[in-house]
C-alpha positions as semicolon CSV with decimal commas, in nm:
position;residue;x (nm);y (nm);z (nm)
1;M;17,736;6,406;13,318
2;A;17,417;6,333;13,168
3;L;17,227;6,454;13,447
4;A;17,401;6,805;13,418
5;N;17,285;6,760;13,066
6;V;16,941;6,717;13,109
7;W;16,907;6,999;13,384
8;N;17,094;7,259;13,134
9;Y;16,833;7,129;12,872
10;C;16,532;7,240;13,147
11;V;16,637;7,533;13,285
12;P;16,527;7,724;12,973
13;L;16,223;7,552;12,966
14;A;16,125;7,688;13,336
15;V;16,116;8,023;13,265
16;I;15,785;7,914;13,091
17;T;15,629;7,731;13,342
18;V;15,830;7,404;13,252
19;A;15,855;7,147;13,570
20;C;16,191;6,936;13,514
21;L;16,195;6,603;13,740
22;V;16,531;6,532;13,774
23;R;16,461;6,217;13,904
24;T;16,313;6,063;13,617
25;A;16,495;6,313;13,387
26;R;16,178;6,433;13,202
27;C;16,039;6,767;13,172
28;Q;15,667;6,855;13,199
29;A;15,500;7,141;13,098
30;V;15,193;7,388;13,061
31;Q;15,033;7,592;12,851
32;A;14,740;7,791;12,855
33;E;14,519;7,955;12,567
34;N;14,362;8,308;12,576
35;V;13,955;8,314;12,512
36;T;13,768;8,597;12,347
37;V;13,384;8,544;12,382
38;L;13,071;8,716;12,375
39;E;12,865;8,780;12,664
40;G;12,622;8,533;12,735
41;G;12,795;8,272;12,549
42;T;13,001;7,983;12,633
43;A;13,384;8,009;12,714
44;Q;13,654;7,661;12,673
45;I;13,959;7,738;12,876
46;S;14,229;7,494;12,788
47;C;14,529;7,389;12,981
48;R;14,776;7,187;12,758
49;L;15,028;6,954;12,927
50;Q;15,353;6,825;12,787
51;N;15,516;6,475;12,939
52;Y;15,242;6,449;13,205
53;D;15,322;6,198;13,459
54;G;14,997;6,229;13,670
55;S;15,136;6,536;13,867
56;I;14,849;6,759;14,050
57;V;14,690;6,999;13,820
58;V;14,477;7,269;13,953
59;I;14,277;7,531;13,775
60;Q;14,200;7,892;13,971
61;N;13,956;8,205;13,879
62;P;14,099;8,543;13,847
63;R;14,041;8,552;14,212
64;R;14,245;8,254;14,283
65;Q;13,946;7,999;14,410
66;T;14,005;7,680;14,303
67;L;13,760;7,585;14,065
68;F;13,863;7,172;13,988
69;F;14,182;6,988;14,162
70;N;14,301;6,759;13,954
71;G;13,938;6,715;13,748
72;T;13,752;6,730;14,108
73;R;13,526;7,020;14,125
74;A;13,618;7,251;14,410
75;L;13,376;7,554;14,369
76;K;13,009;7,508;14,347
77;D;12,924;7,684;14,058
78;D;12,757;7,477;13,805
79;R;12,792;7,743;13,536
80;F;13,196;7,582;13,538
81;Q;13,223;7,216;13,384
82;M;13,532;6,957;13,324
83;V;13,450;6,811;12,960
84;L;13,812;6,710;12,947
85;F;14,087;6,555;13,120
86;T;14,383;6,368;12,970
87;P;14,755;6,366;12,973
88;R;14,776;6,602;12,718
89;L;14,447;6,831;12,760
90;V;14,248;6,946;13,038
91;R;13,980;7,146;12,935
92;I;13,687;7,349;13,142
93;E;13,347;7,505;13,031
94;L;13,242;7,843;13,150
95;T;12,846;7,883;13,005
96;N;12,657;8,212;12,994
97;V;12,971;8,416;13,070
98;S;12,934;8,780;13,202
99;V;13,186;9,018;13,237
100;S;13,269;9,002;13,579
101;D;13,409;8,660;13,444
102;E;13,667;8,818;13,248
103;G;14,027;8,799;13,373
104;G;14,305;8,550;13,421
105;Y;14,250;8,169;13,459
106;F;14,524;7,944;13,615
107;C;14,655;7,672;13,474
108;Q;14,899;7,533;13,776
109;L;15,092;7,198;13,781
110;Y;15,266;7,084;14,073
111;T;15,586;6,897;14,105
112;D;15,890;6,949;14,328
113;A;15,785;7,331;14,236
114;T;15,485;7,502;14,190
115;H;15,452;7,630;13,774
116;H;15,153;7,782;13,614
117;Q;15,060;7,983;13,344
118;V;14,756;8,226;13,307
119;A;14,451;8,167;13,026
120;T;14,294;8,561;12,954
121;L;13,915;8,535;12,925
122;S;13,785;8,869;12,739
123;V;13,442;8,911;12,733
124;L;13,285;9,163;12,415
125;V;12,978;9,333;12,533
126;P;12,799;9,406;12,170
127;P;12,570;9,731;12,182
128;E;12,196;9,691;12,186
129;T;12,026;9,884;11,895
130;P;12,024;10,252;12,016
131;T;11,791;10,452;12,135
132;V;11,682;10,814;12,012
133;E;11,625;11,079;12,298
134;V;11,469;11,428;12,192
135;K;11,683;11,700;12,351
136;Q;11,502;11,968;12,192
137;E;11,177;11,981;12,003
138;G;11,157;12,094;11,639
139;V;10,965;12,378;11,570
140;E;10,939;12,535;11,243
141;G;11,234;12,805;11,197
142;G;11,411;12,666;11,468
143;D;11,656;12,406;11,585
144;A;11,607;12,028;11,692
145;E;11,851;11,858;11,889
146;L;11,868;11,446;11,951
147;T;12,084;11,219;12,099
148;C;12,156;10,881;11,970
149;V;12,259;10,645;12,325
150;S;12,405;10,313;12,329
151;P;12,425;10,250;12,682
152;R;12,606;9,958;12,737
153;S;12,899;9,768;12,556
154;K;13,241;9,652;12,544
155;P;13,432;9,785;12,425
156;A;13,266;10,127;12,381
157;A;13,043;10,161;12,020
158;T;13,081;10,395;11,739
159;L;12,778;10,557;11,673
160;R;12,674;10,775;11,351
161;W;12,405;10,976;11,255
162;V;12,293;10,927;10,881
163;R;12,033;11,112;10,672
164;N;11,948;11,054;10,318
165;G;12,264;10,783;10,275
166;R;12,508;11,126;10,428
167;E;12,656;11,136;10,739
168;I;12,581;11,420;11,039
169;P;12,880;11,496;11,206
170;G;12,786;11,481;11,595
171;L;12,921;11,580;11,909
172;V;13,010;11,252;12,089
173;S;13,036;11,181;12,464
174;Q;13,153;10,833;12,647
175;Q;13,095;10,717;12,995
176;D;13,301;10,457;13,171
177;N;13,083;10,248;13,399
178;G;13,300;10,010;13,517
179;K;13,408;9,720;13,270
180;T;13,158;9,861;12,990
181;F;13,098;10,188;12,853
182;S;12,787;10,406;12,755
183;V;12,808;10,632;12,426
184;S;12,632;10,951;12,318
185;S;12,588;11,123;11,987
186;T;12,411;11,489;12,005
187;I;12,326;11,652;11,649
188;R;12,163;11,995;11,609
189;I;11,980;12,053;11,272
190;P;11,825;12,364;11,134
191;V;11,421;12,257;11,077
192;E;11,164;12,353;10,864
193;R;10,812;12,243;10,756
194;K;10,891;12,056;10,486
195;D;11,094;11,846;10,720
196;N;10,861;11,679;10,918
197;G;10,830;11,316;10,900
198;A;11,226;11,331;10,677
199;A;11,434;11,020;10,769
200;L;11,730;10,988;11,003
201;S;11,924;10,700;11,128
202;C;12,156;10,579;11,405
203;E;12,393;10,341;11,356
204;A;12,567;10,135;11,617
205;F;12,917;9,958;11,548
206;H;13,101;9,733;11,704
207;P;13,416;9,448;11,677
208;A;13,144;9,203;11,834
209;L;12,909;9,233;11,529
210;S;13,145;9,107;11,272
211;G;13,092;9,384;11,010
212;Q;12,681;9,427;11,093
213;R;12,565;9,750;11,261
214;R;12,295;9,784;11,509
215;V;12,039;10,063;11,326
216;R;11,755;10,258;11,513
217;H;11,535;10,468;11,249
218;Y;11,380;10,772;11,371
219;R;11,116;11,011;11,175
220;L;11,169;11,388;11,241
221;D;10,898;11,541;11,417
222;V;10,873;11,945;11,284
223;F;10,605;12,141;11,479
224;F;10,425;12,459;11,325
225;A;10,121;12,651;11,275
226;P;9,843;12,522;11,099
227;T;9,683;12,637;10,752
228;V;9,348;12,644;10,669
229;R;9,175;12,618;10,326
230;I;8,792;12,621;10,192
231;V;8,754;12,364;9,940
232;P;8,444;12,613;9,750
233;P;8,173;12,395;9,568
234;P;8,158;12,357;9,203
235;G;7,916;12,620;8,982
236;I;7,657;12,866;9,043
237;L;7,488;12,781;9,348
238;R;7,051;12,852;9,319
239;E;6,771;12,842;9,555
240;G;6,670;12,498;9,633
241;D;7,025;12,342;9,578
242;S;7,252;12,210;9,883
243;L;7,552;12,414;9,982
244;S;7,882;12,178;10,115
245;L;8,211;12,295;10,222
246;T;8,509;12,129;10,316
247;C;8,763;12,278;10,570
248;S;9,124;12,133;10,434
249;V;9,352;12,180;10,771
250;T;9,717;12,065;10,855
251;G;9,910;12,122;11,100
252;N;10,177;11,978;11,343
253;P;10,029;11,910;11,602
254;L;9,691;11,839;11,315
255;P;9,413;12,061;11,510
256;R;9,170;11,849;11,690
257;N;8,881;12,115;11,697
258;I;8,761;12,301;11,363
259;Q;8,480;12,627;11,425
260;W;8,261;12,703;11,137
261;S;8,075;13,077;11,173
262;K;7,932;13,344;10,980
263;I;8,096;13,680;10,989
264;N;7,803;13,947;11,137
265;D;7,556;13,686;11,162
266;T;7,477;13,386;11,317
267;L;7,466;13,015;11,163
268;P;7,137;12,891;10,958
269;E;6,956;12,670;11,166
270;R;6,967;12,415;10,910
271;A;7,375;12,409;10,851
272;E;7,520;12,067;10,960
273;I;7,886;12,096;11,116
274;S;8,068;11,710;11,082
275;G;8,399;11,811;11,159
276;P;8,574;11,952;10,872
277;T;8,250;11,921;10,708
278;F;8,014;12,225;10,670
279;Q;7,642;12,190;10,444
280;I;7,293;12,408;10,405
281;S;7,043;12,218;10,251
282;R;6,759;12,417;10,078
283;L;6,905;12,733;10,023
284;S;6,772;13,058;9,973
285;Q;6,865;13,408;9,919
286;S;6,847;13,439;10,318
287;H;7,166;13,247;10,321
288;N;7,398;13,492;10,129
289;G;7,703;13,571;10,378
290;T;8,071;13,498;10,405
291;F;8,128;13,183;10,633
292;L;8,442;13,112;10,798
293;C;8,696;12,819;10,937
294;Q;8,927;12,872;11,178
295;A;9,181;12,606;11,351
296;Q;9,460;12,647;11,630
297;N;9,707;12,436;11,797
298;N;9,994;12,547;12,019
299;Y;10,173;12,724;11,773
300;G;9,902;12,935;11,631
301;R;9,613;12,986;11,459
302;A;9,459;13,020;11,094
303;A;9,138;13,051;10,936
304;D;8,977;13,100;10,560
305;H;8,673;13,240;10,428
306;Y;8,414;13,181;10,174
307;T;8,111;13,407;10,028
308;L;7,793;13,222;9,967
309;L;7,587;13,394;9,678
310;V;7,260;13,255;9,575
311;Y;7,081;13,295;9,254
312;D;6,733;13,339;9,179
313;P;6,673;13,113;8,888
314;G;6,394;13,374;8,722
315;A;6,657;13,618;8,753
316;V;6,943;13,422;8,584
317;V;6,734;13,311;8,296
318;E;6,608;13,728;8,265
319;A;6,972;13,791;8,227
320;R;7,089;13,581;7,998
321;S;6,759;13,644;7,757
322;A;6,902;14,004;7,742
323;M;7,252;13,917;7,676
324;P;7,213;13,916;7,322
325;Y;7,010;14,214;7,252
326;A;7,326;14,395;7,424
327;V;7,562;14,218;7,201
328;I;7,394;14,370;6,899
329;G;7,368;14,705;7,048
330;G;7,680;14,740;7,113
331;V;7,752;14,659;6,742
332;L;7,547;14,851;6,617
333;A;7,706;15,116;6,770
334;L;8,034;15,078;6,674
335;L;7,930;15,079;6,330
336;V;7,771;15,386;6,336
337;F;8,054;15,555;6,539
338;T;8,258;15,430;6,196
339;V;8,038;15,573;5,931
340;I;8,070;15,906;6,143
341;C;8,429;15,894;6,123
342;V;8,473;15,814;5,725
343;L;8,205;16,117;5,713
344;I;8,388;16,380;5,872
345;V;8,720;16,223;5,728
346;T;8,582;16,259;5,369
347;I;8,426;16,654;5,380
348;W;8,759;16,756;5,559
349;C;8,940;16,626;5,185
350;S;8,715;16,804;4,953
351;V;8,734;17,133;5,126
352;R;9,125;17,095;5,101
353;Q;9,130;16,985;4,758
354;K;8,876;17,295;4,636
355;G;9,097;17,545;4,849
356;S;9,409;17,461;4,598
357;Y;9,214;17,508;4,296
358;L;9,134;17,833;4,389
359;T;9,472;17,980;4,475
360;H;9,602;17,815;4,106
361;E;9,316;18,020;3,916
362;A;9,417;18,350;4,074
363;S;9,776;18,314;4,000
364;G;9,687;18,323;3,620
365;L;9,514;18,565;3,628
366;D;9,835;18,786;3,707
367;E;10,041;18,634;3,490
368;H;9,788;18,764;3,228
369;G;9,755;19,073;3,311
370;E;10,127;19,161;3,304
371;V;10,152;19,083;2,921
372;Q;9,844;19,302;2,857
373;E;9,983;19,592;3,024
374;A;10,322;19,495;2,815
375;F;10,151;19,561;2,535
376;L;9,994;19,887;2,577
377;N;10,298;20,010;2,630
378;G;10,511;20,000;2,278
379;N;10,678;19,705;2,347
380;D;10,776;19,418;2,088
381;A;10,509;19,219;2,111
382;S;10,700;18,897;2,001
383;Q;10,958;19,008;2,284
384;G;10,668;19,015;2,539
385;K;10,567;18,675;2,493
386;K;10,929;18,566;2,493
387;E;10,914;18,693;2,826
388;Y;10,566;18,572;2,895
389;L;10,653;18,247;2,826
390;L;10,993;18,231;3,021
């Protein structure tokens, strides 16, 4: 009856790999623990024993090859080491783990029947720092196409493009390479000259990085035609002075060759050219003319010009000494013109005033004649005077 009770107690445990020894009324059990490790790391695979009585313990790899038989090495692979063998715990250690080692490791306990449990080894492959590939060069006024690539990870890494703290949506593609994955993210952005050198970054996220990220920084390369500007010398150039011109050139790529020339003439014999610098010593009026600086790259060309005018020191002094007389003459002419205008206005006003006086005098004579005529006709003098006054 007691034996029946022991059997009833052991049967459920057999479902989870328990071996019951009916003869001794004791149950033996084996338990395995799953393990997750980074590629290249060290994994410890443990088999826990219950009521172990010295029965045979065998550990096998995912290909069912026996690694250890009761603590004795059975497979010649020095990466596997038996680190612990006790009645309660059997533990082996695997160094330099690779994805090919991934799978189920069998903890087997041989009693009257064979029972086992499987310890699953999972290997994480963190991504390396991603790389950036230029699919289409950025030319001023066009689009640049860039691809961020994470060639190997497990599970697949998550990629993100960032510019000025803002994410740039990309077209993501993923490829299964067996046990690892390659991931890419492609962006296409319009570019202008001002975008040259702009900072972008591609970030890779992965569970194995513990919240960290792998970042690839990239400087945007925008190609554009050159611009040219000649920096002129200050002040007036006179005979005997030296001329120094600097040709300031921009462009991507930066033009390597800068050409100096003189329009409709050859360069002076004393001209010295050193890259963007053009110099002439002991200037004379024979050097007068227009000088040209030109630059070119694969995306265009540009030019700027400078007109040289060398002054005669004597002529400059004479012109400066004649300048006050010219000013005085101009002031005198203005005064004469003002006096003439005043005279004309005065004469006009005088003539107009005299004409008005003569008109009033003629009107008075007419009234006197009317009074005299009334007196001769015998009219009342007082009445005539009244009418006159009226």
